[in-house]
Amino acid sequence: GENVEQHPSTLSVQEGDSAVIKCTYSDSASNYFPWYKQELGKRPQLIIDIRSNVGEKKDQRIAVTLNKTAKHFSLHITETQPEDSAVYFCAASIKRNTGRRALTFGSGTRLQVQP
Amino acid sequence: DADVTQTPRNRITKTGKRIMLECSQTKGHDRMYWYRQDPGLGLRLIYYSFDVKDINKGEISDGYSVSRQAQAKFSLSLESAIPNQTALYFCATSWGRDSEAFFGQGTRLTVV
């Protein structure tokens, strides 16, 4: 199937703690895995992405890891701050019935950082 | 700044009415998408287009149709709106294969 599964659906952490969100995908030929952040009432915006030729990528407090063999990838946020509170979506470039690839999104994780 | 613009931003319509949501972009991207967002279901792909003459169904295309009038314009139509099409609709664009998608501001549609 053309699936991206995302867990957990909600996550509450204390300020300063780490947060981890995990996704699995079905298409073993997928090569592109972005993560989006959606603040309340706003549009989703890219925060980090990774391609299949790399196992890990880091940008300040945010990192993404990819395990192509197991077909899963994860978002890690360290030293969380209240402004990290949002809904996070993982996505994968999945081949569809048309033979073309398009981004398929997970169901989202609502992260709440408690001050 | 180059952007993706959706109109209208909010719309309330009655069951059975035909409605069109419009999307235009000044990013010069070739690919355009329509997604639907429902609580707990993420962003689901309705239709996508890689070029003016290219239209592809996504995972939830039933009850919807699209038109790619120009490289910069991609409209979504609900032929006969029903209440379970009440949702937040996003248009997105990207350039080439396996690249970042840029989203419009969203259209909140309510079907009563």
mmCIF file of C-alpha atoms in Angstrom:
data_model
loop_
_atom_site.group_PDB
_atom_site.id
_atom_site.type_symbol
_atom_site.label_atom_id
_atom_site.label_comp_id
_atom_site.label_asym_id
_atom_site.label_seq_id
_atom_site.Cartn_x
_atom_site.Cartn_y
_atom_site.Cartn_z
ATOM 1 C CA GLY A 1 0.000 0.000 0.000
ATOM 2 C CA GLU A 2 0.928 3.650 -0.168
ATOM 3 C CA ASN A 3 1.294 4.221 3.557
ATOM 4 C CA VAL A 4 3.236 6.310 6.003
ATOM 5 C CA GLU A 5 2.523 5.437 9.634
ATOM 6 C CA GLN A 6 3.394 7.973 12.345
ATOM 7 C CA HIS A 7 3.596 7.571 16.139
ATOM 8 C CA PRO A 8 2.738 8.830 18.665
ATOM 9 C CA SER A 9 -0.336 10.903 17.825
ATOM 10 C CA THR A 10 0.223 13.122 20.871
ATOM 11 C CA LEU A 11 3.356 13.792 22.892
ATOM 12 C CA SER A 12 3.758 15.926 25.992
ATOM 13 C CA VAL A 13 7.226 16.748 27.352
ATOM 14 C CA GLN A 14 8.712 19.104 29.900
ATOM 15 C CA GLU A 15 10.690 22.060 28.629
ATOM 16 C CA GLY A 16 14.307 21.032 28.159
ATOM 17 C CA ASP A 17 13.514 17.359 27.588
ATOM 18 C CA SER A 18 13.910 15.566 24.258
ATOM 19 C CA ALA A 19 11.078 14.520 21.944
ATOM 20 C CA VAL A 20 11.138 11.686 19.420
ATOM 21 C CA ILE A 21 8.579 11.031 16.679
ATOM 22 C CA LYS A 22 8.746 7.890 14.562
ATOM 23 C CA CYS A 23 7.474 7.011 11.085
ATOM 24 C CA THR A 24 7.448 3.905 8.919
ATOM 25 C CA TYR A 25 6.822 3.718 5.194
ATOM 26 C CA SER A 26 5.844 1.042 2.706
ATOM 27 C CA ASP A 27 7.697 1.860 -0.525
ATOM 28 C CA SER A 28 11.247 0.491 -0.366
ATOM 29 C CA ALA A 29 12.221 2.690 -3.347
ATOM 30 C CA SER A 30 11.354 5.942 -1.537
ATOM 31 C CA ASN A 31 14.281 8.357 -1.527
ATOM 32 C CA TYR A 32 13.048 11.537 0.113
ATOM 33 C CA PHE A 33 11.773 12.034 3.674
ATOM 34 C CA PRO A 34 10.795 15.540 4.831
ATOM 35 C CA TRP A 35 9.406 16.679 8.172
ATOM 36 C CA TYR A 36 6.903 19.527 8.443
ATOM 37 C CA LYS A 37 5.831 21.650 11.396
ATOM 38 C CA GLN A 38 2.354 23.151 11.517
ATOM 39 C CA GLU A 39 1.633 25.789 14.128
ATOM 40 C CA LEU A 40 -1.947 26.487 15.114
ATOM 41 C CA GLY A 41 -3.852 28.137 12.266
ATOM 42 C CA LYS A 42 -0.823 28.131 9.975
ATOM 43 C CA ARG A 43 0.318 26.218 6.928
ATOM 44 C CA PRO A 44 2.767 23.267 7.231
ATOM 45 C CA GLN A 45 6.386 24.315 6.766
ATOM 46 C CA LEU A 46 9.467 22.209 6.175
ATOM 47 C CA ILE A 47 11.836 21.958 9.131
ATOM 48 C CA ILE A 48 14.261 19.292 7.953
ATOM 49 C CA ASP A 49 14.532 16.617 5.276
ATOM 50 C CA ILE A 50 16.752 13.641 4.521
ATOM 51 C CA ARG A 51 17.526 11.646 1.405
ATOM 52 C CA SER A 52 18.151 7.935 1.233
ATOM 53 C CA ASN A 53 21.903 8.212 0.694
ATOM 54 C CA VAL A 54 22.298 9.649 4.207
ATOM 55 C CA GLY A 55 21.592 7.966 7.542
ATOM 56 C CA GLU A 56 21.382 11.052 9.726
ATOM 57 C CA LYS A 57 21.072 14.809 9.374
ATOM 58 C CA LYS A 58 21.224 17.471 12.041
ATOM 59 C CA ASP A 59 20.241 21.142 12.188
ATOM 60 C CA GLN A 60 20.815 22.740 15.590
ATOM 61 C CA ARG A 61 18.324 21.116 18.009
ATOM 62 C CA ILE A 62 16.643 19.013 15.315
ATOM 63 C CA ALA A 63 17.905 15.753 13.857
ATOM 64 C CA VAL A 64 16.438 13.105 11.589
ATOM 65 C CA THR A 65 17.606 9.496 11.314
ATOM 66 C CA LEU A 66 16.783 7.062 8.515
ATOM 67 C CA ASN A 67 16.952 3.272 8.480
ATOM 68 C CA LYS A 68 16.256 2.214 4.885
ATOM 69 C CA THR A 69 16.485 -1.499 5.642
ATOM 70 C CA ALA A 70 13.775 -1.274 8.265
ATOM 71 C CA LYS A 71 11.890 1.445 6.345
ATOM 72 C CA HIS A 72 11.608 3.818 9.249
ATOM 73 C CA PHE A 73 12.776 7.322 10.052
ATOM 74 C CA SER A 74 12.595 9.480 13.155
ATOM 75 C CA LEU A 75 12.614 13.135 14.193
ATOM 76 C CA HIS A 76 14.561 14.073 17.312
ATOM 77 C CA ILE A 77 14.150 17.438 19.023
ATOM 78 C CA THR A 78 16.539 18.159 21.892
ATOM 79 C CA GLU A 79 16.263 20.823 24.592
ATOM 80 C CA THR A 80 12.619 21.416 23.754
ATOM 81 C CA GLN A 81 11.160 24.905 24.159
ATOM 82 C CA PRO A 82 7.524 26.073 24.388
ATOM 83 C CA GLU A 83 7.730 27.398 20.811
ATOM 84 C CA ASP A 84 8.327 23.814 19.627
ATOM 85 C CA SER A 85 4.662 23.099 20.493
ATOM 86 C CA ALA A 86 2.924 22.306 17.191
ATOM 87 C CA VAL A 87 1.760 19.437 15.009
ATOM 88 C CA TYR A 88 4.579 17.612 13.231
ATOM 89 C CA PHE A 89 4.120 15.585 10.038
ATOM 90 C CA CYS A 90 6.512 13.131 8.496
ATOM 91 C CA ALA A 91 6.279 12.404 4.773
ATOM 92 C CA ALA A 92 7.816 10.126 2.176
ATOM 93 C CA SER A 93 7.970 10.327 -1.584
ATOM 94 C CA ILE A 94 5.846 7.301 -2.434
ATOM 95 C CA LYS A 95 5.275 5.745 -5.859
ATOM 96 C CA ARG A 96 1.568 5.747 -6.641
ATOM 97 C CA ASN A 97 -0.650 3.682 -8.925
ATOM 98 C CA THR A 98 0.042 6.208 -11.683
ATOM 99 C CA GLY A 99 3.736 5.302 -11.534
ATOM 100 C CA ARG A 100 4.517 8.819 -10.360
ATOM 101 C CA ARG A 101 5.878 9.815 -6.967
ATOM 102 C CA ALA A 102 4.176 12.266 -4.642
ATOM 103 C CA LEU A 103 4.593 13.111 -0.977
ATOM 104 C CA THR A 104 2.485 10.930 1.315
ATOM 105 C CA PHE A 105 2.085 12.278 4.835
ATOM 106 C CA GLY A 106 1.761 10.611 8.196
ATOM 107 C CA SER A 107 -1.230 11.343 10.400
ATOM 108 C CA GLY A 108 0.637 13.897 12.509
ATOM 109 C CA THR A 109 1.947 14.215 16.091
ATOM 110 C CA ARG A 110 0.723 16.961 18.368
ATOM 111 C CA LEU A 111 3.689 17.976 20.509
ATOM 112 C CA GLN A 112 3.101 19.981 23.645
ATOM 113 C CA VAL A 113 6.063 21.368 25.556
ATOM 114 C CA GLN A 114 5.162 22.182 29.147
ATOM 115 C CA PRO A 115 7.027 25.182 30.613
ATOM 116 C CA ASP B 1 8.254 37.020 -1.931
ATOM 117 C CA ALA B 2 7.209 34.193 -4.219
ATOM 118 C CA ASP B 3 4.222 32.438 -2.715
ATOM 119 C CA VAL B 4 1.333 30.010 -3.061
ATOM 120 C CA THR B 5 -2.053 31.737 -2.769
ATOM 121 C CA GLN B 6 -5.401 30.080 -2.177
ATOM 122 C CA THR B 7 -8.846 31.609 -2.606
ATOM 123 C CA PRO B 8 -11.183 31.723 -0.832
ATOM 124 C CA ARG B 9 -9.691 31.369 2.671
ATOM 125 C CA ASN B 10 -13.022 30.365 4.184
ATOM 126 C CA ARG B 11 -16.208 29.151 2.575
ATOM 127 C CA ILE B 12 -19.541 27.849 3.809
ATOM 128 C CA THR B 13 -21.666 26.118 1.199
ATOM 129 C CA LYS B 14 -24.802 24.004 1.095
ATOM 130 C CA THR B 15 -25.072 20.308 0.343
ATOM 131 C CA GLY B 16 -25.382 19.676 -3.389
ATOM 132 C CA LYS B 17 -23.746 22.928 -4.492
ATOM 133 C CA ARG B 18 -20.789 23.047 -6.853
ATOM 134 C CA ILE B 19 -17.791 24.872 -5.466
ATOM 135 C CA MET B 20 -14.342 25.716 -6.789
ATOM 136 C CA LEU B 21 -11.208 26.353 -4.757
ATOM 137 C CA GLU B 22 -8.423 28.170 -6.533
ATOM 138 C CA CYS B 23 -4.669 28.077 -6.176
ATOM 139 C CA SER B 24 -2.062 30.233 -7.859
ATOM 140 C CA GLN B 25 1.699 30.359 -7.399
ATOM 141 C CA THR B 26 4.506 32.747 -8.220
ATOM 142 C CA LYS B 27 7.282 30.292 -7.365
ATOM 143 C CA GLY B 28 7.706 29.049 -10.941
ATOM 144 C CA HIS B 29 7.262 25.456 -9.795
ATOM 145 C CA ASP B 30 6.119 22.773 -12.206
ATOM 146 C CA ARG B 31 4.286 20.500 -9.787
ATOM 147 C CA MET B 32 1.081 21.334 -7.938
ATOM 148 C CA TYR B 33 -0.957 19.341 -5.434
ATOM 149 C CA TRP B 34 -4.233 19.445 -3.538
ATOM 150 C CA TYR B 35 -4.313 17.945 -0.031
ATOM 151 C CA ARG B 36 -7.117 17.645 2.455
ATOM 152 C CA GLN B 37 -6.503 17.888 6.222
ATOM 153 C CA ASP B 38 -8.818 16.319 8.780
ATOM 154 C CA PRO B 39 -8.063 15.993 12.514
ATOM 155 C CA GLY B 40 -6.123 12.789 13.201
ATOM 156 C CA LEU B 41 -5.834 11.899 9.526
ATOM 157 C CA GLY B 42 -2.955 14.068 8.448
ATOM 158 C CA LEU B 43 -2.725 15.459 4.939
ATOM 159 C CA ARG B 44 -4.290 13.248 2.297
ATOM 160 C CA LEU B 45 -3.578 13.704 -1.403
ATOM 161 C CA ILE B 46 -6.588 14.460 -3.609
ATOM 162 C CA TYR B 47 -5.023 15.252 -7.005
ATOM 163 C CA TYR B 48 -1.646 16.257 -8.330
ATOM 164 C CA SER B 49 -0.243 17.642 -11.567
ATOM 165 C CA PHE B 50 3.325 17.621 -12.858
ATOM 166 C CA ASP B 51 2.641 19.835 -15.869
ATOM 167 C CA VAL B 52 -0.206 21.699 -17.544
ATOM 168 C CA LYS B 53 -1.426 18.613 -19.428
ATOM 169 C CA ASP B 54 -0.769 16.154 -16.617
ATOM 170 C CA ILE B 55 -3.440 15.285 -14.019
ATOM 171 C CA ASN B 56 -3.175 12.388 -11.554
ATOM 172 C CA LYS B 57 -5.570 11.041 -8.940
ATOM 173 C CA GLY B 58 -4.444 10.819 -5.366
ATOM 174 C CA GLU B 59 -5.741 8.592 -2.600
ATOM 175 C CA ILE B 60 -9.101 10.371 -2.092
ATOM 176 C CA SER B 61 -10.131 11.757 -5.495
ATOM 177 C CA ASP B 62 -13.770 10.588 -5.472
ATOM 178 C CA GLY B 63 -16.165 13.560 -5.455
ATOM 179 C CA TYR B 64 -13.453 15.976 -6.619
ATOM 180 C CA SER B 65 -12.112 17.182 -9.959
ATOM 181 C CA VAL B 66 -9.264 19.504 -10.892
ATOM 182 C CA SER B 67 -8.126 21.759 -13.699
ATOM 183 C CA ARG B 68 -4.566 22.941 -14.394
ATOM 184 C CA GLN B 69 -5.319 26.084 -16.360
ATOM 185 C CA ALA B 70 -1.704 27.224 -16.571
ATOM 186 C CA GLN B 71 1.588 26.308 -14.939
ATOM 187 C CA ALA B 72 0.782 28.745 -12.147
ATOM 188 C CA LYS B 73 -2.879 27.826 -11.568
ATOM 189 C CA PHE B 74 -4.501 24.665 -10.239
ATOM 190 C CA SER B 75 -8.153 24.624 -9.177
ATOM 191 C CA LEU B 76 -10.105 22.033 -7.221
ATOM 192 C CA SER B 77 -13.840 21.517 -7.735
ATOM 193 C CA LEU B 78 -16.427 19.747 -5.656
ATOM 194 C CA GLU B 79 -19.137 18.851 -8.158
ATOM 195 C CA SER B 80 -21.861 18.287 -5.568
ATOM 196 C CA ALA B 81 -20.655 19.127 -2.067
ATOM 197 C CA ILE B 82 -21.534 16.825 0.828
ATOM 198 C CA PRO B 83 -21.045 17.405 4.586
ATOM 199 C CA ASN B 84 -18.163 14.916 4.924
ATOM 200 C CA GLN B 85 -16.151 17.111 2.562
ATOM 201 C CA THR B 86 -15.975 19.662 5.357
ATOM 202 C CA ALA B 87 -12.235 20.030 5.919
ATOM 203 C CA LEU B 88 -9.170 22.235 5.569
ATOM 204 C CA TYR B 89 -7.811 22.138 2.019
ATOM 205 C CA PHE B 90 -4.221 22.915 1.122
ATOM 206 C CA CYS B 91 -2.643 23.548 -2.227
ATOM 207 C CA ALA B 92 1.092 22.879 -2.505
ATOM 208 C CA THR B 93 3.806 23.260 -5.133
ATOM 209 C CA SER B 94 7.242 21.778 -5.713
ATOM 210 C CA TRP B 95 9.976 21.788 -8.307
ATOM 211 C CA GLY B 96 11.092 18.542 -9.886
ATOM 212 C CA ARG B 97 11.341 15.189 -8.239
ATOM 213 C CA ASP B 98 11.772 14.527 -4.511
ATOM 214 C CA SER B 99 11.830 18.134 -3.369
ATOM 215 C CA GLU B 100 10.289 20.369 -0.721
ATOM 216 C CA ALA B 101 6.579 21.094 -1.035
ATOM 217 C CA PHE B 102 5.475 24.682 -0.327
ATOM 218 C CA PHE B 103 1.946 25.075 0.992
ATOM 219 C CA GLY B 104 -0.671 27.761 0.529
ATOM 220 C CA GLN B 105 -2.452 29.299 3.509
ATOM 221 C CA GLY B 106 -5.305 26.796 3.316
ATOM 222 C CA THR B 107 -9.044 27.030 2.597
ATOM 223 C CA ARG B 108 -11.440 26.093 5.363
ATOM 224 C CA LEU B 109 -14.544 24.624 3.715
ATOM 225 C CA THR B 110 -17.753 23.882 5.576
ATOM 226 C CA VAL B 111 -20.592 22.027 3.866
ATOM 227 C CA VAL B 112 -23.924 22.358 5.674
#
